[in-house]
Amino acid sequence: MHIISIILKSFVPNLRVAYVEYKTSGAPIPFKTKLTDLLAVLRSTGFFLLFVVLAIFVFLLISPGRDALLIVIEDIHDYHIWSLLSLLTGIFVWSIISEFGVRYSIYVTDNSGKSLSAERVEWRKFLQRLVAGGCLMLPSVLIIIALIVIQITEPSVRNDDMWIPLVITVLLVYWMLSILTNLYFHTYESYRKQRVEKKWFLSSTKLSPHEIYWTSKIYGIYNDYVFTLPKPGNYLAEEHKNLMPFTNFFEKATTAERNKFPQNEEQVARGVSVPCEFKFVKFEDGGADEAESFRWIYFIPLNFYQILHKQVKWIFLSALILLLTMSFLPADGDIFERLGAPGLLCGAFACWIGVYVGVLYADYAVFRKSWFSLRVFFLFVFIGSSIFNNDHPARLHHPANIARMDFKTHFRAWFANYKTEVTPDSGKYPVVFICAEGGALRTGAYTAIFLDSLQRRLAKNNIDFKKAVYAMSGVSGGSLGLGFYNAETFLNKPGDFSQSASSPPERFFRNDCLSPVIGKMFYGDLLNLMIPVHVPCFDRAIALEDSWEYAFQHIMKPGAPNTFSGDFLAGYQNQGTKPLPLLIINTTEVETGNQCWVTNVVPAKNIIYSRQRDLLRNKTGGQGVNYSTAINFSSRFPLFSPGGMLPQHKILEGKHKGRDTSYKLHYVDGGYYENTGASSMLELLNQIKRDPISKQIYPVVIYLRFSNDPANQIKDINFGNELTEIFSGIYDTRNSRTYMAVQELNQAAKYFNTDSLGGSSSSRGRGGDSSRAVITGDKTSGRKAGRLEQTGLVIDEPLAQSQRQVPMNWVLSEQSMKNIETDVSRKLNNKKGILPMIIKCKYPFPKIRR
């Protein structure tokens, strides 16, 4: 019981105060009126509550946010405390500025005190204190709840001695909450004795007595103050007669005496008189109407709220300085990783609330008599900047003269070299085609670790797997996984990597790519929206690329080339008769909806729109792109990662011949069109099939995905059908396109040398459906006993871990990485899995040459 009393010590006294205030101020008011007043208070603080809603979504409702918090716990377990300190600091600053921002917003916007009854005024004041106090405590409470959810749902916390750092984190966040409540709230004893306690510098109790009095009147602290005195005509009989001499006083008095009356403490009682600091504006006598009132109007000068304005300026300047500092921090280092995404996010909330407090001050105080509104100005700046700003331009540079091989030449040269590595059986050669699905760092890590582990395990069986890989097609995170595997296996040398107990992909994908993105997204990139020119160091897409380059350099030996920071085509120079495999990075062109590619080979001309869809042919204006930038074309998922812009110049023909017109093209995540890379691989396979030497090929298609086919999971629509049908129809069309591409590629690969299948020209000529051709048992080449003979192999290896076990995120906790590694190990140890399929393949893979 003693422990419980200690835990509740910070809350019970304040809960008692809140309960007593609720009973006293809300007792005579109907529930409907109470609810109306609550909604009115929430409406006036909507901007600040927006961050609370966002925090609830991030830390409680989606697994990536909880996984980011789990990393903080893992850091404590490994005796790294920077992310914890960042989180605690972020919570503290966010809580304080949030409480102040809500309170200040109420000060300047709520003018209900002039129109409500005394009972409702007291109730409204209670609600305002309740909402402001709730905003002070909510950040800490949300993080504590999220940590408790992690304890309940994450087995590693219970099984791997992680509960100790989790408990430490919870206690420290609670300690932070206790500090905040003690800094701001009254104890029950002080409340009962009506004693005002001086608290924290930014609390309401630190204001001067007259500021406390006037900010609590709910008059709108910057509105002109009106002192009203009813005329005798408002009264009847004896009261009317008695008030007439008083009225005559104002008629006989000089203008100066009359105007000074409300501020004359010899005539008006203290507490009713108008403060001498208020500046008299004018007197209104209501004319000849005796039922009117005398009105003295006063302007409230800014220096009347000296302490309050010091608090406003201190918060605004501190928030602005922190915002600019974080915006200019470099992303290619470990600063953001040390701070951690949760702390950065809390700090960003604090910064923007602080900046908005300054904007409120400018609009309601500085420009209160002007037509100018800073908020409206920023709205127009935002709209104008969106027109003139260059969005998020992809990083281009002037490369050396690096030429790409055309597809036919590349394939024939690769296959001719490959045949020297393999002793064929029955005249066929296994050729590997790899498709990697999108899914951020989750499928990226899974793809790279799986392929690296598979290659190492096959090497123990004297099989040189990489020699059989001809093409890789990836989307989003899958592109990153294939990009890393391509760099590790084909572009860099084994001796380039530093020695470690962990494999290179495991070390690379343990890097925190989320913190730099959050650090730029919620700091610099929001500033970019208000600037008519693009500032590269604010760009979160560039920050993501920088984090990949930094992570790759981190696992290399000193002096080893960093493929990720070099030109995309640099590793493919001087290939000669030994060309490297084809890498297809899939992206989606916003303006046309086309699936486009960044690839190291010039696509075949007979592919539909091959020239328009090839970014390196004419979309980059002859300039080169970094390896990391090329991969990022595929992983730009708005709003988290913005679309990449490429400027275009076109020389017009015809009537306007010779005129240069400029426009922009934008590229987003390849998964917008199709999420596995199967569509591009199908086009590639059909091109290979056109070549006569394809008869010597036994295609092996490997899928690396994070789930089973979504098209098989039919969801019933029974709520908001009119709207749900629109959004579900658009989204599920993409799912269906993915499913269809996978099935078509499966048929094309399994029955590669059957002319009537796989989307070939003969199939289209007969109007044949591949699945129907298999079922009916028509006499077609390759058929045995009513069935088609499979002339290819399809291996589908989806990640078996759930979204909760491995969230779709740009950072993976240690436990998420363990889940991926466990799944890969399980698959490679499966006696009916991919390893025995390749080892016992009907056509032998190349052997390692000692």
PDB file of N, CA and C in Angstrom, residues 73 108 142 184 259 433 455 487 492 513 628 827:
ATOM      1  N   ILE A  73      14.169   1.208 -25.338  1.00  0.00           N
ATOM      2  CA  ILE A  73      14.343   0.212 -24.281  1.00  0.00           C
ATOM      3  C   ILE A  73      15.571  -0.645 -24.553  1.00  0.00           C
ATOM      4  N   VAL A 108      -6.685  34.481 -25.582  1.00  0.00           N
ATOM      5  CA  VAL A 108      -6.859  35.438 -26.680  1.00  0.00           C
ATOM      6  C   VAL A 108      -8.118  35.193 -27.499  1.00  0.00           C
ATOM      7  N   LEU A 142       0.569   9.198 -22.424  1.00  0.00           N
ATOM      8  CA  LEU A 142       0.565   8.438 -23.677  1.00  0.00           C
ATOM      9  C   LEU A 142       1.783   7.528 -23.785  1.00  0.00           C
ATOM     10  N   TYR A 184       3.070  22.714 -11.555  1.00  0.00           N
ATOM     11  CA  TYR A 184       1.917  23.456 -12.061  1.00  0.00           C
ATOM     12  C   TYR A 184       0.712  23.475 -11.136  1.00  0.00           C
ATOM     13  N   ASN A 259     -14.610  61.423 -18.519  1.00  0.00           N
ATOM     14  CA  ASN A 259     -13.816  60.350 -19.124  1.00  0.00           C
ATOM     15  C   ASN A 259     -12.955  59.617 -18.109  1.00  0.00           C
ATOM     16  N   PHE A 433      15.816 -15.376 -61.445  1.00  0.00           N
ATOM     17  CA  PHE A 433      15.160 -14.072 -61.515  1.00  0.00           C
ATOM     18  C   PHE A 433      14.534 -13.819 -60.135  1.00  0.00           C
ATOM     19  N   GLN A 455      23.051 -17.615 -50.146  1.00  0.00           N
ATOM     20  CA  GLN A 455      24.303 -17.743 -50.890  1.00  0.00           C
ATOM     21  C   GLN A 455      25.383 -18.408 -50.048  1.00  0.00           C
ATOM     22  N   ALA A 487      25.099  -4.565 -54.404  1.00  0.00           N
ATOM     23  CA  ALA A 487      26.347  -3.876 -54.059  1.00  0.00           C
ATOM     24  C   ALA A 487      27.308  -4.819 -53.353  1.00  0.00           C
ATOM     25  N   ASN A 492      30.816  -4.495 -55.040  1.00  0.00           N
ATOM     26  CA  ASN A 492      31.949  -4.424 -54.112  1.00  0.00           C
ATOM     27  C   ASN A 492      32.639  -5.778 -54.013  1.00  0.00           C
ATOM     28  N   CYS A 513      17.246   4.358 -39.906  1.00  0.00           N
ATOM     29  CA  CYS A 513      16.941   5.265 -41.016  1.00  0.00           C
ATOM     30  C   CYS A 513      15.731   6.133 -40.719  1.00  0.00           C
ATOM     31  N   SER A 628      22.141   5.506 -54.154  1.00  0.00           N
ATOM     32  CA  SER A 628      21.083   5.638 -53.142  1.00  0.00           C
ATOM     33  C   SER A 628      19.875   6.377 -53.703  1.00  0.00           C
ATOM     34  N   LYS A 827      13.512 -21.049 -42.787  1.00  0.00           N
ATOM     35  CA  LYS A 827      13.281 -21.370 -44.197  1.00  0.00           C
ATOM     36  C   LYS A 827      14.455 -22.146 -44.796  1.00  0.00           C
TER      37      LYS A 827
END
